[in-house]
Amino acid sequence: MTETTMKRGGTGELRTDLEPLTSRFDLLTGAESATWLSGTLGDDSVPGPSIYWIDAIVTLPEADAQKIVGEYEVTQTTTTPTVESPLDEKVPEGPYLASPALDAAFSQDTFRSTVHLAADGRTLIVRSVFQ
């Protein structure tokens, strides 16, 4: 699945309910709050299995964020998280921490994710695609 070649569709509605995120990502179980968008990739008129996407900004309890820093070998990165509009206006300022291990922790089963931890140390920016 090549996300860069597929059009992202969705309602553009910002959501704040936690259950759809916490049920999909174990590391978000204790999340305090979230703002997120979702939709499908590709052309809805083409038959076949759908590929979905979620972009989320999630605030974690300090203990959960510290656990992520300790367990997933995050280091400062020069990459900036990318999320769909209007969520992009809510991305906190950098710098950001990231790691392949953190991406892998959010990329189980059919999920493929890119995750950044913001400089505030408690805010995760998650971008996932899945079938």
PDB file of C-alpha atoms in Angstrom:
ATOM      1  CA  MET A   1       0.000   0.000   0.000  1.00  0.00           C
ATOM      2  CA  THR A   2       1.505   3.281  -1.145  1.00  0.00           C
ATOM      3  CA  GLU A   3      -0.213   6.112   0.636  1.00  0.00           C
ATOM      4  CA  THR A   4       1.615   8.853  -1.265  1.00  0.00           C
ATOM      5  CA  THR A   5      -0.123   7.908  -4.510  1.00  0.00           C
ATOM      6  CA  MET A   6      -3.617   7.663  -3.046  1.00  0.00           C
ATOM      7  CA  LYS A   7      -6.112  10.456  -2.452  1.00  0.00           C
ATOM      8  CA  ARG A   8      -7.212  10.862   1.166  1.00  0.00           C
ATOM      9  CA  GLY A   9     -10.954  11.161   1.626  1.00  0.00           C
ATOM     10  CA  GLY A  10     -12.892  11.975   4.760  1.00  0.00           C
ATOM     11  CA  THR A  11     -15.428  14.353   6.239  1.00  0.00           C
ATOM     12  CA  GLY A  12     -12.886  16.802   7.656  1.00  0.00           C
ATOM     13  CA  GLU A  13     -14.716  16.567  10.987  1.00  0.00           C
ATOM     14  CA  LEU A  14     -12.412  16.906  13.983  1.00  0.00           C
ATOM     15  CA  ARG A  15     -13.233  14.276  16.567  1.00  0.00           C
ATOM     16  CA  THR A  16     -12.386  14.113  20.264  1.00  0.00           C
ATOM     17  CA  ASP A  17     -13.792  10.725  21.314  1.00  0.00           C
ATOM     18  CA  LEU A  18     -11.083   8.430  22.657  1.00  0.00           C
ATOM     19  CA  GLU A  19     -12.555   4.935  22.259  1.00  0.00           C
ATOM     20  CA  PRO A  20     -11.856   4.509  18.525  1.00  0.00           C
ATOM     21  CA  LEU A  21      -8.194   5.334  19.185  1.00  0.00           C
ATOM     22  CA  THR A  22      -7.739   3.432  22.438  1.00  0.00           C
ATOM     23  CA  SER A  23      -9.364   0.332  20.970  1.00  0.00           C
ATOM     24  CA  ARG A  24      -6.922   0.337  18.045  1.00  0.00           C
ATOM     25  CA  PHE A  25      -3.698   1.382  19.790  1.00  0.00           C
ATOM     26  CA  ASP A  26      -2.791  -0.240  23.113  1.00  0.00           C
ATOM     27  CA  LEU A  27      -0.286   2.499  23.951  1.00  0.00           C
ATOM     28  CA  LEU A  28      -3.103   5.060  23.966  1.00  0.00           C
ATOM     29  CA  THR A  29      -5.242   3.249  26.551  1.00  0.00           C
ATOM     30  CA  GLY A  30      -4.536   5.868  29.224  1.00  0.00           C
ATOM     31  CA  ALA A  31      -4.857   8.899  26.925  1.00  0.00           C
ATOM     32  CA  GLU A  32      -6.227  12.027  28.574  1.00  0.00           C
ATOM     33  CA  SER A  33      -7.502  13.666  25.399  1.00  0.00           C
ATOM     34  CA  ALA A  34      -7.253  13.512  21.620  1.00  0.00           C
ATOM     35  CA  THR A  35      -8.198  15.429  18.520  1.00  0.00           C
ATOM     36  CA  TRP A  36      -8.281  13.401  15.333  1.00  0.00           C
ATOM     37  CA  LEU A  37      -9.498  12.885  11.773  1.00  0.00           C
ATOM     38  CA  SER A  38     -10.068   9.761   9.712  1.00  0.00           C
ATOM     39  CA  GLY A  39     -11.173   8.614   6.294  1.00  0.00           C
ATOM     40  CA  THR A  40     -10.326   6.313   3.409  1.00  0.00           C
ATOM     41  CA  LEU A  41      -7.558   6.282   0.837  1.00  0.00           C
ATOM     42  CA  GLY A  42      -8.179   6.019  -2.864  1.00  0.00           C
ATOM     43  CA  ASP A  43     -11.245   6.185  -5.055  1.00  0.00           C
ATOM     44  CA  ASP A  44     -14.498   5.090  -3.372  1.00  0.00           C
ATOM     45  CA  SER A  45     -15.940   4.079  -6.753  1.00  0.00           C
ATOM     46  CA  VAL A  46     -13.333   1.327  -7.184  1.00  0.00           C
ATOM     47  CA  PRO A  47     -14.384  -2.034  -5.678  1.00  0.00           C
ATOM     48  CA  GLY A  48     -12.166  -3.889  -3.279  1.00  0.00           C
ATOM     49  CA  PRO A  49     -11.010  -3.688   0.289  1.00  0.00           C
ATOM     50  CA  SER A  50     -10.811  -0.203   1.745  1.00  0.00           C
ATOM     51  CA  ILE A  51      -7.687   1.343   3.166  1.00  0.00           C
ATOM     52  CA  TYR A  52      -8.362   3.676   6.077  1.00  0.00           C
ATOM     53  CA  TRP A  53      -6.321   6.452   7.663  1.00  0.00           C
ATOM     54  CA  ILE A  54      -6.233   8.147  11.050  1.00  0.00           C
ATOM     55  CA  ASP A  55      -4.308  11.289  11.976  1.00  0.00           C
ATOM     56  CA  ALA A  56      -4.383  12.066  15.698  1.00  0.00           C
ATOM     57  CA  ILE A  57      -2.918  14.401  18.269  1.00  0.00           C
ATOM     58  CA  VAL A  58      -3.091  12.681  21.641  1.00  0.00           C
ATOM     59  CA  THR A  59      -2.240  13.934  25.135  1.00  0.00           C
ATOM     60  CA  LEU A  60      -0.864  11.239  27.427  1.00  0.00           C
ATOM     61  CA  PRO A  61      -0.419  11.171  31.193  1.00  0.00           C
ATOM     62  CA  GLU A  62       3.157  12.054  32.078  1.00  0.00           C
ATOM     63  CA  ALA A  63       3.922   8.492  33.252  1.00  0.00           C
ATOM     64  CA  ASP A  64       2.767   7.001  29.922  1.00  0.00           C
ATOM     65  CA  ALA A  65       4.858   9.499  27.957  1.00  0.00           C
ATOM     66  CA  GLN A  66       7.932   8.761  30.091  1.00  0.00           C
ATOM     67  CA  LYS A  67       7.396   5.040  29.499  1.00  0.00           C
ATOM     68  CA  ILE A  68       7.396   5.653  25.729  1.00  0.00           C
ATOM     69  CA  VAL A  69      10.634   7.644  25.962  1.00  0.00           C
ATOM     70  CA  GLY A  70      12.275   4.889  28.020  1.00  0.00           C
ATOM     71  CA  GLU A  71      11.061   1.856  26.085  1.00  0.00           C
ATOM     72  CA  TYR A  72      11.141   2.975  22.448  1.00  0.00           C
ATOM     73  CA  GLU A  73      14.571   4.639  22.190  1.00  0.00           C
ATOM     74  CA  VAL A  74      13.165   7.923  20.903  1.00  0.00           C
ATOM     75  CA  THR A  75      15.643  10.589  19.848  1.00  0.00           C
ATOM     76  CA  GLN A  76      15.312  14.083  18.482  1.00  0.00           C
ATOM     77  CA  THR A  77      14.375  14.116  14.807  1.00  0.00           C
ATOM     78  CA  THR A  78      14.470  16.773  12.111  1.00  0.00           C
ATOM     79  CA  THR A  79      11.271  15.467  10.525  1.00  0.00           C
ATOM     80  CA  THR A  80       8.071  17.349  11.195  1.00  0.00           C
ATOM     81  CA  PRO A  81       4.836  15.395  11.601  1.00  0.00           C
ATOM     82  CA  THR A  82       2.364  15.718   8.750  1.00  0.00           C
ATOM     83  CA  VAL A  83      -1.379  15.525   9.353  1.00  0.00           C
ATOM     84  CA  GLU A  84      -4.438  16.494   7.347  1.00  0.00           C
ATOM     85  CA  SER A  85      -6.095  19.891   7.573  1.00  0.00           C
ATOM     86  CA  PRO A  86      -7.688  21.209   9.786  1.00  0.00           C
ATOM     87  CA  LEU A  87      -5.820  19.036  12.331  1.00  0.00           C
ATOM     88  CA  ASP A  88      -2.513  20.471  11.104  1.00  0.00           C
ATOM     89  CA  GLU A  89      -3.335  23.745  12.877  1.00  0.00           C
ATOM     90  CA  LYS A  90      -3.263  21.898  16.219  1.00  0.00           C
ATOM     91  CA  VAL A  91       0.171  20.254  15.855  1.00  0.00           C
ATOM     92  CA  PRO A  92       2.331  21.500  18.733  1.00  0.00           C
ATOM     93  CA  GLU A  93       5.661  23.175  18.062  1.00  0.00           C
ATOM     94  CA  GLY A  94       8.776  21.022  17.845  1.00  0.00           C
ATOM     95  CA  PRO A  95      11.314  19.768  18.301  1.00  0.00           C
ATOM     96  CA  TYR A  96      10.038  16.217  18.066  1.00  0.00           C
ATOM     97  CA  LEU A  97      11.216  12.813  19.216  1.00  0.00           C
ATOM     98  CA  ALA A  98      10.735   9.685  17.107  1.00  0.00           C
ATOM     99  CA  SER A  99      12.146   6.212  16.497  1.00  0.00           C
ATOM    100  CA  PRO A 100      11.608   3.176  14.299  1.00  0.00           C
ATOM    101  CA  ALA A 101      10.706   1.223  17.462  1.00  0.00           C
ATOM    102  CA  LEU A 102       7.929   3.702  18.318  1.00  0.00           C
ATOM    103  CA  ASP A 103       6.552   3.533  14.771  1.00  0.00           C
ATOM    104  CA  ALA A 104       6.636  -0.276  15.005  1.00  0.00           C
ATOM    105  CA  ALA A 105       4.731  -0.227  18.318  1.00  0.00           C
ATOM    106  CA  PHE A 106       1.841   1.526  16.523  1.00  0.00           C
ATOM    107  CA  SER A 107       2.202  -0.603  13.359  1.00  0.00           C
ATOM    108  CA  GLN A 108       0.807  -3.958  14.391  1.00  0.00           C
ATOM    109  CA  ASP A 109      -1.385  -6.190  12.230  1.00  0.00           C
ATOM    110  CA  THR A 110      -2.389  -4.190   9.127  1.00  0.00           C
ATOM    111  CA  PHE A 111      -1.497  -0.803  10.662  1.00  0.00           C
ATOM    112  CA  ARG A 112       1.426   1.248   9.343  1.00  0.00           C
ATOM    113  CA  SER A 113       2.149   4.279  11.502  1.00  0.00           C
ATOM    114  CA  THR A 114       4.477   7.208  11.903  1.00  0.00           C
ATOM    115  CA  VAL A 115       4.586   8.653  15.413  1.00  0.00           C
ATOM    116  CA  HIS A 116       6.210  11.773  16.869  1.00  0.00           C
ATOM    117  CA  LEU A 117       6.418  12.869  20.496  1.00  0.00           C
ATOM    118  CA  ALA A 118       6.259  16.664  20.790  1.00  0.00           C
ATOM    119  CA  ALA A 119       8.691  18.750  22.803  1.00  0.00           C
ATOM    120  CA  ASP A 120       6.148  19.101  25.617  1.00  0.00           C
ATOM    121  CA  GLY A 121       6.862  15.423  26.344  1.00  0.00           C
ATOM    122  CA  ARG A 122       3.177  14.415  26.579  1.00  0.00           C
ATOM    123  CA  THR A 123       1.728  14.930  23.107  1.00  0.00           C
ATOM    124  CA  LEU A 124       1.880  12.210  20.462  1.00  0.00           C
ATOM    125  CA  ILE A 125       1.192  12.911  16.820  1.00  0.00           C
ATOM    126  CA  VAL A 126       0.082   9.647  15.176  1.00  0.00           C
ATOM    127  CA  ARG A 127      -0.442   9.096  11.426  1.00  0.00           C
ATOM    128  CA  SER A 128      -1.703   5.600  10.524  1.00  0.00           C
ATOM    129  CA  VAL A 129      -3.056   3.724   7.550  1.00  0.00           C
ATOM    130  CA  PHE A 130      -4.676   0.291   7.785  1.00  0.00           C
ATOM    131  CA  GLN A 131      -6.973  -2.125   6.009  1.00  0.00           C
TER     132      GLN A 131
END
